């Protein structure tokens, strides 16, 4: 299938504002764009100043998605914005909405008021496809809507990556580590399918999106690693077994048990004011039957092709 609006690679660069550049995905985005000629301005929260990566050529703006002044400073005069900051754990809808909805709305409003307007890429999530599942999924869905409604004439795109993994990731790594110890927790139906995406491919997709001119329509794009129809638990464990060179025990964990732990976790987090990862919403996401993504729209518009399938990606994640 030939890409339809693909206009060929050009060397577009300039000044770019990045949010979330202290996180797993954002730090690699900042690195990639700085090394390919973009002048990078990145937002950092005061409490995270010490964990700033020392990427050469990045100008750090101290602030927060809740602080409009810092977002003004971050985006003044930029040619493009990649909004990668997001709340990925939390106990209440507000924990997620403050950043994933109100933060997007604030940034989009400020960006759209600039003249000339920058191009705006929002890193959403495949979870936004199923907003009823969790506070997180709902907040990503509402964030996309906020961008679309506030962008005005600004050129924008939304990325909905499947589960992203790679060196530095905190979500998938524990699963891989368990499998390399010889035990794979299996939660939910063995028929469930999930798409995956190696982080470098996601970063490359952002770079590619930026390299294409604004003849593309404003769109939402799903992204995965190129494996049509994703992976089952069995597929993932088979890859780990190949890399490990030994069989892995499948430990089927009853969903009711995980739900109970998640409920207790949530109650404790609310009392302690913590941000839990395992919540009832996360369990509903985990056992959802269909997290298969579709790359065809992004391929048509930009000719982006992912390079790293699970075996290589898992090797890089475990041994890099
Ligand atoms: N990882 C995945 O599998 C995956 C899949 C699909 C979509 N996504 C999306 O990708 C984005 C990045 O995810 P990630 O995995 O890189 O998460 P991460 O490692 O937790 O990074 C989140 C980033 O957002 C920043 N942030 C959070 N709240 C903020 C606020 N109020 N003001 C300013 N910055 C704030 C964090 O800053 P601090 O360092 O100060 O906390 C950090 O830089 C998120 O929007 C997420 O929804 C991730």
mmCIF file of C-alpha atoms and ligand atoms in Angstrom:
data_model
loop_
_atom_site.group_PDB
_atom_site.id
_atom_site.type_symbol
_atom_site.label_atom_id
_atom_site.label_comp_id
_atom_site.label_asym_id
_atom_site.label_seq_id
_atom_site.Cartn_x
_atom_site.Cartn_y
_atom_site.Cartn_z
ATOM 1 C CA UNK A 1 0.000 0.000 0.000
ATOM 2 C CA UNK A 2 1.553 3.304 -1.045
ATOM 3 C CA UNK A 3 1.430 6.171 1.393
ATOM 4 C CA UNK A 4 -1.172 8.662 0.103
ATOM 5 C CA UNK A 5 -0.182 12.066 1.435
ATOM 6 C CA UNK A 6 3.489 11.245 1.849
ATOM 7 C CA UNK A 7 5.489 14.174 0.513
ATOM 8 C CA UNK A 8 8.990 12.735 0.879
ATOM 9 C CA UNK A 9 11.499 13.406 3.584
ATOM 10 C CA UNK A 10 12.592 16.974 4.068
ATOM 11 C CA UNK A 11 14.896 18.442 6.661
ATOM 12 C CA UNK A 12 12.415 20.322 8.792
ATOM 13 C CA UNK A 13 13.779 21.560 12.105
ATOM 14 C CA UNK A 14 13.572 24.671 14.243
ATOM 15 C CA UNK A 15 12.710 25.211 17.880
ATOM 16 C CA UNK A 16 10.574 22.626 19.618
ATOM 17 C CA UNK A 17 8.959 22.557 23.059
ATOM 18 C CA UNK A 18 8.744 19.182 24.773
ATOM 19 C CA UNK A 19 6.830 18.302 27.910
ATOM 20 C CA UNK A 20 7.471 15.119 29.875
ATOM 21 C CA UNK A 21 11.178 15.142 28.963
ATOM 22 C CA UNK A 22 12.138 13.775 32.397
ATOM 23 C CA UNK A 23 10.014 10.671 31.746
ATOM 24 C CA UNK A 24 10.652 7.350 30.040
ATOM 25 C CA UNK A 25 9.464 8.379 26.565
ATOM 26 C CA UNK A 26 10.003 12.142 26.661
ATOM 27 C CA UNK A 27 13.710 11.973 27.544
ATOM 28 C CA UNK A 28 14.389 9.918 24.422
ATOM 29 C CA UNK A 29 12.304 12.293 22.316
ATOM 30 C CA UNK A 30 14.354 15.251 23.544
ATOM 31 C CA UNK A 31 17.581 13.356 22.862
ATOM 32 C CA UNK A 32 16.543 12.317 19.349
ATOM 33 C CA UNK A 33 15.341 15.766 18.313
ATOM 34 C CA UNK A 34 18.330 17.605 19.813
ATOM 35 C CA UNK A 35 20.667 15.292 17.939
ATOM 36 C CA UNK A 36 18.845 15.848 14.660
ATOM 37 C CA UNK A 37 19.148 19.612 14.690
ATOM 38 C CA UNK A 38 16.104 20.796 16.629
ATOM 39 C CA UNK A 39 16.639 23.467 19.247
ATOM 40 C CA UNK A 40 14.900 21.796 22.196
ATOM 41 C CA UNK A 41 13.153 23.560 25.052
ATOM 42 C CA UNK A 42 11.880 21.164 27.719
ATOM 43 C CA UNK A 43 9.612 21.563 30.721
ATOM 44 C CA UNK A 44 10.830 20.288 34.081
ATOM 45 C CA UNK A 45 8.950 20.341 37.382
ATOM 46 C CA UNK A 46 10.889 21.915 40.262
ATOM 47 C CA UNK A 47 10.852 18.614 42.166
ATOM 48 C CA UNK A 48 12.363 16.811 39.158
ATOM 49 C CA UNK A 49 15.233 19.196 38.461
ATOM 50 C CA UNK A 50 17.738 16.659 39.770
ATOM 51 C CA UNK A 51 16.550 13.900 37.469
ATOM 52 C CA UNK A 52 16.892 16.001 34.304
ATOM 53 C CA UNK A 53 18.814 14.017 31.734
ATOM 54 C CA UNK A 54 21.994 15.833 30.722
ATOM 55 C CA UNK A 55 21.066 15.869 27.044
ATOM 56 C CA UNK A 56 23.308 18.317 25.206
ATOM 57 C CA UNK A 57 21.564 21.299 23.679
ATOM 58 C CA UNK A 58 18.367 21.156 25.742
ATOM 59 C CA UNK A 59 17.164 24.349 27.423
ATOM 60 C CA UNK A 60 15.166 23.489 30.544
ATOM 61 C CA UNK A 61 12.174 25.603 31.579
ATOM 62 C CA UNK A 62 11.134 25.100 35.189
ATOM 63 C CA UNK A 63 7.374 24.795 35.521
ATOM 64 C CA UNK A 64 4.361 22.563 35.579
ATOM 65 C CA UNK A 65 1.406 21.740 33.343
ATOM 66 C CA UNK A 66 -0.705 23.573 35.928
ATOM 67 C CA UNK A 67 1.302 26.781 35.592
ATOM 68 C CA UNK A 68 0.305 28.834 32.533
ATOM 69 C CA UNK A 69 3.271 31.225 32.845
ATOM 70 C CA UNK A 70 5.770 28.420 32.515
ATOM 71 C CA UNK A 71 3.885 27.029 29.513
ATOM 72 C CA UNK A 72 4.048 30.491 27.901
ATOM 73 C CA UNK A 73 7.819 30.562 28.418
ATOM 74 C CA UNK A 74 8.128 27.034 27.144
ATOM 75 C CA UNK A 75 6.245 27.645 23.913
ATOM 76 C CA UNK A 76 7.013 31.281 23.001
ATOM 77 C CA UNK A 77 8.290 31.372 19.414
ATOM 78 C CA UNK A 78 8.535 27.607 18.929
ATOM 79 C CA UNK A 79 7.822 25.896 15.618
ATOM 80 C CA UNK A 80 6.459 22.714 17.150
ATOM 81 C CA UNK A 81 5.341 21.183 20.435
ATOM 82 C CA UNK A 82 5.454 17.555 21.522
ATOM 83 C CA UNK A 83 3.257 17.134 24.549
ATOM 84 C CA UNK A 84 4.468 13.979 26.223
ATOM 85 C CA UNK A 85 3.813 14.802 29.882
ATOM 86 C CA UNK A 86 1.064 12.727 31.369
ATOM 87 C CA UNK A 87 -0.244 11.311 34.606
ATOM 88 C CA UNK A 88 0.045 7.533 34.248
ATOM 89 C CA UNK A 89 -0.765 6.594 37.813
ATOM 90 C CA UNK A 90 -3.279 7.957 40.288
ATOM 91 C CA UNK A 91 -6.075 7.143 42.697
ATOM 92 C CA UNK A 92 -8.848 9.465 41.549
ATOM 93 C CA UNK A 93 -10.241 10.860 38.304
ATOM 94 C CA UNK A 94 -8.875 14.237 39.352
ATOM 95 C CA UNK A 95 -5.318 12.852 39.627
ATOM 96 C CA UNK A 96 -5.467 12.049 35.915
ATOM 97 C CA UNK A 97 -7.695 14.853 34.635
ATOM 98 C CA UNK A 98 -5.589 17.636 36.168
ATOM 99 C CA UNK A 99 -2.697 16.736 33.863
ATOM 100 C CA UNK A 100 -4.209 14.727 31.018
ATOM 101 C CA UNK A 101 -7.215 16.961 30.373
ATOM 102 C CA UNK A 102 -6.718 20.370 31.982
ATOM 103 C CA UNK A 103 -2.994 20.339 31.195
ATOM 104 C CA UNK A 104 -3.651 19.608 27.520
ATOM 105 C CA UNK A 105 -6.345 22.289 27.398
ATOM 106 C CA UNK A 106 -4.014 24.848 28.972
ATOM 107 C CA UNK A 107 -1.125 24.064 26.665
ATOM 108 C CA UNK A 108 -3.312 23.921 23.540
ATOM 109 C CA UNK A 109 -4.924 27.263 24.339
ATOM 110 C CA UNK A 110 -1.555 28.921 24.871
ATOM 111 C CA UNK A 111 -0.050 27.339 21.760
ATOM 112 C CA UNK A 112 -2.999 28.248 19.534
ATOM 113 C CA UNK A 113 -2.743 31.891 20.636
ATOM 114 C CA UNK A 114 0.834 32.197 19.325
ATOM 115 C CA UNK A 115 1.467 33.720 15.949
ATOM 116 C CA UNK A 116 2.663 31.932 13.932
ATOM 117 C CA UNK A 117 1.077 28.862 15.454
ATOM 118 C CA UNK A 118 3.345 25.894 16.225
ATOM 119 C CA UNK A 119 2.528 22.355 15.149
ATOM 120 C CA UNK A 120 1.253 20.350 18.092
ATOM 121 C CA UNK A 121 1.688 16.617 18.644
ATOM 122 C CA UNK A 122 -0.160 15.139 21.604
ATOM 123 C CA UNK A 123 1.035 11.813 22.997
ATOM 124 C CA UNK A 124 -2.209 10.164 24.002
ATOM 125 C CA UNK A 125 -2.632 6.401 24.385
ATOM 126 C CA UNK A 126 -4.425 3.473 22.800
ATOM 127 C CA UNK A 127 -6.297 3.412 26.120
ATOM 128 C CA UNK A 128 -8.213 6.490 24.897
ATOM 129 C CA UNK A 129 -10.093 4.102 22.590
ATOM 130 C CA UNK A 130 -11.814 2.587 25.661
ATOM 131 C CA UNK A 131 -12.566 5.534 27.954
ATOM 132 C CA UNK A 132 -15.021 3.560 30.092
ATOM 133 C CA UNK A 133 -12.290 1.241 31.415
ATOM 134 C CA UNK A 134 -10.361 3.516 33.759
ATOM 135 C CA UNK A 135 -9.814 7.075 34.952
ATOM 136 C CA UNK A 136 -6.594 7.038 32.945
ATOM 137 C CA UNK A 137 -8.291 5.953 29.705
ATOM 138 C CA UNK A 138 -11.087 8.487 30.181
ATOM 139 C CA UNK A 139 -8.605 11.281 30.835
ATOM 140 C CA UNK A 140 -6.603 10.501 27.693
ATOM 141 C CA UNK A 141 -9.839 10.480 25.669
ATOM 142 C CA UNK A 142 -10.944 13.810 27.129
ATOM 143 C CA UNK A 143 -7.468 15.262 26.539
ATOM 144 C CA UNK A 144 -7.723 14.445 22.831
ATOM 145 C CA UNK A 145 -11.133 16.115 22.674
ATOM 146 C CA UNK A 146 -9.784 19.170 24.480
ATOM 147 C CA UNK A 147 -6.989 19.558 21.944
ATOM 148 C CA UNK A 148 -9.352 19.179 18.977
ATOM 149 C CA UNK A 149 -11.764 21.741 20.344
ATOM 150 C CA UNK A 150 -9.194 24.340 21.442
ATOM 151 C CA UNK A 151 -6.648 24.120 18.626
ATOM 152 C CA UNK A 152 -8.538 26.419 16.263
ATOM 153 C CA UNK A 153 -6.474 26.697 13.078
ATOM 154 C CA UNK A 154 -3.345 25.199 14.697
ATOM 155 C CA UNK A 155 -2.034 22.101 12.938
ATOM 156 C CA UNK A 156 -2.107 19.105 15.292
ATOM 157 C CA UNK A 157 -1.828 15.362 15.494
ATOM 158 C CA UNK A 158 -2.552 12.801 18.193
ATOM 159 C CA UNK A 159 -0.505 9.638 18.725
ATOM 160 C CA UNK A 160 -2.173 6.676 20.391
ATOM 161 C CA UNK A 161 0.732 4.305 21.058
ATOM 162 C CA UNK A 162 0.104 0.727 22.138
ATOM 163 C CA UNK A 163 1.967 -0.426 25.288
ATOM 164 C CA UNK A 164 5.435 1.125 24.980
ATOM 165 C CA UNK A 165 8.496 -0.634 26.374
ATOM 166 C CA UNK A 166 12.261 -0.331 26.225
ATOM 167 C CA UNK A 167 15.257 0.423 28.436
ATOM 168 C CA UNK A 168 14.214 2.733 31.259
ATOM 169 C CA UNK A 169 10.572 1.634 31.250
ATOM 170 C CA UNK A 170 9.002 0.834 34.609
ATOM 171 C CA UNK A 171 5.779 -0.833 33.462
ATOM 172 C CA UNK A 172 6.749 -3.786 31.266
ATOM 173 C CA UNK A 173 10.181 -4.369 32.764
ATOM 174 C CA UNK A 174 8.877 -6.170 35.889
ATOM 175 C CA UNK A 175 6.951 -8.591 33.645
ATOM 176 C CA UNK A 176 10.046 -9.292 31.553
ATOM 177 C CA UNK A 177 12.133 -9.715 34.714
ATOM 178 C CA UNK A 178 9.683 -12.266 36.125
ATOM 179 C CA UNK A 179 9.772 -14.200 32.889
ATOM 180 C CA UNK A 180 13.568 -14.221 32.895
ATOM 181 C CA UNK A 181 13.419 -15.627 36.432
ATOM 182 C CA UNK A 182 11.274 -18.418 35.014
ATOM 183 C CA UNK A 183 7.707 -17.436 35.948
ATOM 184 C CA UNK A 184 5.201 -15.601 33.773
ATOM 185 C CA UNK A 185 2.136 -14.181 35.484
ATOM 186 C CA UNK A 186 -0.874 -14.639 33.170
ATOM 187 C CA UNK A 187 -3.858 -12.468 33.987
ATOM 188 C CA UNK A 188 -7.150 -12.743 32.121
ATOM 189 C CA UNK A 189 -8.006 -14.814 29.073
ATOM 190 C CA UNK A 190 -5.218 -16.472 27.090
ATOM 191 C CA UNK A 191 -7.024 -15.204 23.957
ATOM 192 C CA UNK A 192 -6.570 -11.529 24.828
ATOM 193 C CA UNK A 193 -4.385 -9.678 22.370
ATOM 194 C CA UNK A 194 -2.180 -6.672 22.841
ATOM 195 C CA UNK A 195 -0.065 -4.595 20.491
ATOM 196 C CA UNK A 196 3.355 -3.441 21.674
ATOM 197 C CA UNK A 197 5.754 -0.718 20.577
ATOM 198 C CA UNK A 198 9.460 -0.402 21.209
ATOM 199 C CA UNK A 199 10.228 3.077 22.485
ATOM 200 C CA UNK A 200 12.795 3.952 19.799
ATOM 201 C CA UNK A 201 10.197 3.286 17.112
ATOM 202 C CA UNK A 202 7.762 5.628 18.828
ATOM 203 C CA UNK A 203 10.416 8.330 19.015
ATOM 204 C CA UNK A 204 11.223 7.816 15.346
ATOM 205 C CA UNK A 205 7.524 8.115 14.496
ATOM 206 C CA UNK A 206 7.421 11.511 16.211
ATOM 207 C CA UNK A 207 10.485 12.619 14.294
ATOM 208 C CA UNK A 208 8.881 11.406 11.067
ATOM 209 C CA UNK A 209 5.597 13.200 11.821
ATOM 210 C CA UNK A 210 7.539 16.420 12.329
ATOM 211 C CA UNK A 211 9.339 15.923 9.023
ATOM 212 C CA UNK A 212 6.120 16.004 7.045
ATOM 213 C CA UNK A 213 4.473 19.194 6.067
ATOM 214 C CA UNK A 214 1.044 20.252 7.101
ATOM 215 C CA UNK A 215 -0.795 18.885 4.088
ATOM 216 C CA UNK A 216 -1.689 16.020 6.419
ATOM 217 C CA UNK A 217 -5.142 16.347 7.932
ATOM 218 C CA UNK A 218 -5.411 16.802 11.694
ATOM 219 C CA UNK A 219 -5.620 13.229 12.827
ATOM 220 C CA UNK A 220 -5.371 10.627 15.509
ATOM 221 C CA UNK A 221 -2.902 7.813 14.815
ATOM 222 C CA UNK A 222 -2.569 4.404 16.440
ATOM 223 C CA UNK A 223 0.947 2.979 16.597
ATOM 224 C CA UNK A 224 2.352 -0.501 17.124
ATOM 225 C CA UNK A 225 5.480 -2.468 16.302
ATOM 226 C CA UNK A 226 4.305 -3.761 12.933
ATOM 227 C CA UNK A 227 3.025 -7.121 14.092
ATOM 228 C CA UNK A 228 -0.484 -7.313 12.686
ATOM 229 C CA UNK A 229 -2.957 -8.608 15.258
ATOM 230 C CA UNK A 230 -0.566 -8.047 18.171
ATOM 231 C CA UNK A 231 0.486 -10.666 20.717
ATOM 232 C CA UNK A 232 -1.238 -13.116 23.027
ATOM 233 C CA UNK A 233 0.252 -13.973 26.450
ATOM 234 C CA UNK A 234 1.487 -17.167 24.844
ATOM 235 C CA UNK A 235 3.305 -15.245 22.076
ATOM 236 C CA UNK A 236 5.056 -13.011 24.617
ATOM 237 C CA UNK A 237 6.111 -15.916 26.815
ATOM 238 C CA UNK A 238 7.385 -17.866 23.786
ATOM 239 C CA UNK A 239 9.653 -14.949 22.843
ATOM 240 C CA UNK A 240 10.978 -14.770 26.425
ATOM 241 C CA UNK A 241 11.593 -18.524 26.428
ATOM 242 C CA UNK A 242 13.602 -18.232 23.236
ATOM 243 C CA UNK A 243 15.753 -15.463 24.704
ATOM 244 C CA UNK A 244 16.130 -17.215 28.038
ATOM 245 C CA UNK A 245 16.853 -20.570 26.486
ATOM 246 C CA UNK A 246 14.641 -22.334 29.055
ATOM 247 C CA UNK A 247 10.957 -22.994 29.640
ATOM 248 C CA UNK A 248 8.923 -20.523 31.681
ATOM 249 C CA UNK A 249 6.163 -21.537 34.087
ATOM 250 C CA UNK A 250 2.791 -19.941 33.339
ATOM 251 C CA UNK A 251 1.261 -18.741 36.601
ATOM 252 C CA UNK A 252 -2.432 -18.118 35.919
ATOM 253 C CA UNK A 253 -3.534 -15.484 38.400
ATOM 254 C CA UNK A 254 -7.300 -15.273 38.923
ATOM 255 C CA UNK A 255 -8.704 -11.904 37.929
ATOM 256 C CA UNK A 256 -10.769 -11.718 41.126
ATOM 257 C CA UNK A 257 -7.530 -11.965 43.126
ATOM 258 C CA UNK A 258 -5.868 -9.162 41.192
ATOM 259 C CA UNK A 259 -9.027 -7.058 41.548
ATOM 260 C CA UNK A 260 -8.976 -7.564 45.303
ATOM 261 C CA UNK A 261 -5.317 -6.532 45.594
ATOM 262 C CA UNK A 262 -6.030 -3.509 43.363
ATOM 263 C CA UNK A 263 -8.969 -2.460 45.540
ATOM 264 C CA UNK A 264 -6.858 -2.650 48.706
ATOM 265 C CA UNK A 265 -4.041 -0.838 46.956
ATOM 266 C CA UNK A 266 -6.434 1.928 45.911
ATOM 267 C CA UNK A 267 -7.858 2.366 49.400
ATOM 268 C CA UNK A 268 -4.367 2.505 50.919
ATOM 269 C CA UNK A 269 -3.253 5.012 48.296
ATOM 270 C CA UNK A 270 -6.221 7.273 48.994
ATOM 271 C CA UNK A 271 -5.453 7.228 52.708
ATOM 272 C CA UNK A 272 -1.732 7.838 52.166
ATOM 273 C CA UNK A 273 -2.177 10.282 49.288
ATOM 274 C CA UNK A 274 -0.036 8.060 47.054
ATOM 275 C CA UNK A 275 -0.302 7.410 43.294
ATOM 276 C CA UNK A 276 -0.839 3.673 42.826
ATOM 277 C CA UNK A 277 -0.175 1.826 39.564
ATOM 278 C CA UNK A 278 -2.375 -1.214 40.260
ATOM 279 C CA UNK A 279 -5.957 0.007 40.601
ATOM 280 C CA UNK A 280 -9.306 -1.550 39.641
ATOM 281 C CA UNK A 281 -9.186 0.587 36.474
ATOM 282 C CA UNK A 282 -5.727 -0.754 35.609
ATOM 283 C CA UNK A 283 -7.036 -4.300 36.078
ATOM 284 C CA UNK A 284 -9.915 -3.591 33.663
ATOM 285 C CA UNK A 285 -7.298 -2.334 31.178
ATOM 286 C CA UNK A 286 -5.125 -5.418 31.789
ATOM 287 C CA UNK A 287 -7.900 -7.919 31.105
ATOM 288 C CA UNK A 288 -9.430 -6.063 28.178
ATOM 289 C CA UNK A 289 -9.606 -8.493 25.241
ATOM 290 C CA UNK A 290 -8.513 -6.286 22.379
ATOM 291 C CA UNK A 291 -5.596 -3.876 22.536
ATOM 292 C CA UNK A 292 -4.606 -4.447 18.928
ATOM 293 C CA UNK A 293 -3.569 -1.245 17.176
ATOM 294 C CA UNK A 294 -3.506 -0.304 13.502
ATOM 295 C CA UNK A 295 -0.553 1.527 11.919
ATOM 296 C CA UNK A 296 -2.020 2.011 8.472
ATOM 297 C CA UNK A 297 -3.110 5.619 8.860
ATOM 298 C CA UNK A 298 0.296 6.830 10.039
ATOM 299 C CA UNK A 299 2.011 4.843 7.304
ATOM 300 C CA UNK A 300 -0.258 6.395 4.667
ATOM 301 C CA UNK A 301 0.394 9.924 5.939
ATOM 302 C CA UNK A 302 4.116 9.750 6.736
ATOM 303 C CA UNK A 303 5.549 6.429 5.466
ATOM 304 C CA UNK A 304 6.750 5.617 9.019
ATOM 305 C CA UNK A 305 7.651 1.970 9.463
ATOM 306 C CA UNK A 306 8.504 0.466 12.867
ATOM 307 C CA UNK A 307 11.723 -1.551 12.992
ATOM 308 C CA UNK A 308 11.853 -3.438 16.294
ATOM 309 C CA UNK A 309 9.767 -6.530 16.986
ATOM 310 C CA UNK A 310 9.384 -8.051 20.431
ATOM 311 C CA UNK A 311 12.376 -10.408 20.418
ATOM 312 C CA UNK A 312 14.869 -7.662 19.660
ATOM 313 C CA UNK A 313 13.018 -5.153 21.840
ATOM 314 C CA UNK A 314 12.949 -7.511 24.820
ATOM 315 C CA UNK A 315 16.663 -8.213 24.375
ATOM 316 C CA UNK A 316 17.398 -4.483 24.348
ATOM 317 C CA UNK A 317 15.169 -3.874 27.364
ATOM 318 C CA UNK A 318 16.676 -6.679 29.431
ATOM 319 C CA UNK A 319 20.331 -6.406 28.483
ATOM 320 C CA UNK A 320 21.020 -2.808 27.343
HETATM 321 N N1 LIG B 1 4.644 4.065 28.667
HETATM 322 C C1 LIG B 1 3.638 3.607 27.930
HETATM 323 O O1 LIG B 1 3.459 2.389 27.759
HETATM 324 C C2 LIG B 1 2.690 4.566 27.254
HETATM 325 C C3 LIG B 1 1.797 4.056 26.303
HETATM 326 C C4 LIG B 1 0.938 4.940 25.669
HETATM 327 C C5 LIG B 1 0.953 6.285 25.974
HETATM 328 N N2 LIG B 1 1.817 6.753 26.919
HETATM 329 C C6 LIG B 1 1.797 8.188 27.212
HETATM 330 O O2 LIG B 1 3.103 8.690 26.993
HETATM 331 C C7 LIG B 1 3.364 9.798 27.861
HETATM 332 C C8 LIG B 1 4.673 9.573 28.584
HETATM 333 O O3 LIG B 1 4.600 8.354 29.309
HETATM 334 P P1 LIG B 1 5.861 7.754 30.075
HETATM 335 O O4 LIG B 1 5.702 6.287 30.051
HETATM 336 O O5 LIG B 1 7.097 8.384 29.573
HETATM 337 O O6 LIG B 1 5.538 8.249 31.549
HETATM 338 P P2 LIG B 1 6.534 8.745 32.713
HETATM 339 O O7 LIG B 1 7.846 8.079 32.617
HETATM 340 O O8 LIG B 1 5.743 8.633 33.966
HETATM 341 O O9 LIG B 1 6.736 10.289 32.370
HETATM 342 C C9 LIG B 1 5.707 11.217 32.575
HETATM 343 C C10 LIG B 1 6.255 12.600 32.326
HETATM 344 O O10 LIG B 1 5.206 13.560 32.519
HETATM 345 C C11 LIG B 1 5.674 14.537 33.445
HETATM 346 N N3 LIG B 1 4.564 15.132 34.192
HETATM 347 C C12 LIG B 1 3.618 14.488 34.911
HETATM 348 N N4 LIG B 1 2.806 15.386 35.500
HETATM 349 C C13 LIG B 1 3.260 16.612 35.154
HETATM 350 C C14 LIG B 1 2.864 17.935 35.453
HETATM 351 N N5 LIG B 1 1.810 18.200 36.247
HETATM 352 N N6 LIG B 1 3.579 18.965 34.934
HETATM 353 C C15 LIG B 1 4.652 18.722 34.149
HETATM 354 N N7 LIG B 1 5.091 17.504 33.826
HETATM 355 C C16 LIG B 1 4.398 16.452 34.327
HETATM 356 C C17 LIG B 1 6.620 13.788 34.348
HETATM 357 O O11 LIG B 1 7.408 14.702 35.055
HETATM 358 P P3 LIG B 1 8.164 14.290 36.428
HETATM 359 O O12 LIG B 1 9.446 13.637 35.991
HETATM 360 O O13 LIG B 1 8.346 15.584 37.118
HETATM 361 O O14 LIG B 1 7.246 13.343 37.161
HETATM 362 C C18 LIG B 1 7.380 12.969 33.323
HETATM 363 O O15 LIG B 1 8.328 13.754 32.670
HETATM 364 C C19 LIG B 1 2.148 9.889 28.797
HETATM 365 O O16 LIG B 1 1.313 10.909 28.318
HETATM 366 C C20 LIG B 1 1.471 8.539 28.657
HETATM 367 O O17 LIG B 1 0.095 8.638 28.865
HETATM 368 C C21 LIG B 1 2.691 5.923 27.566
#
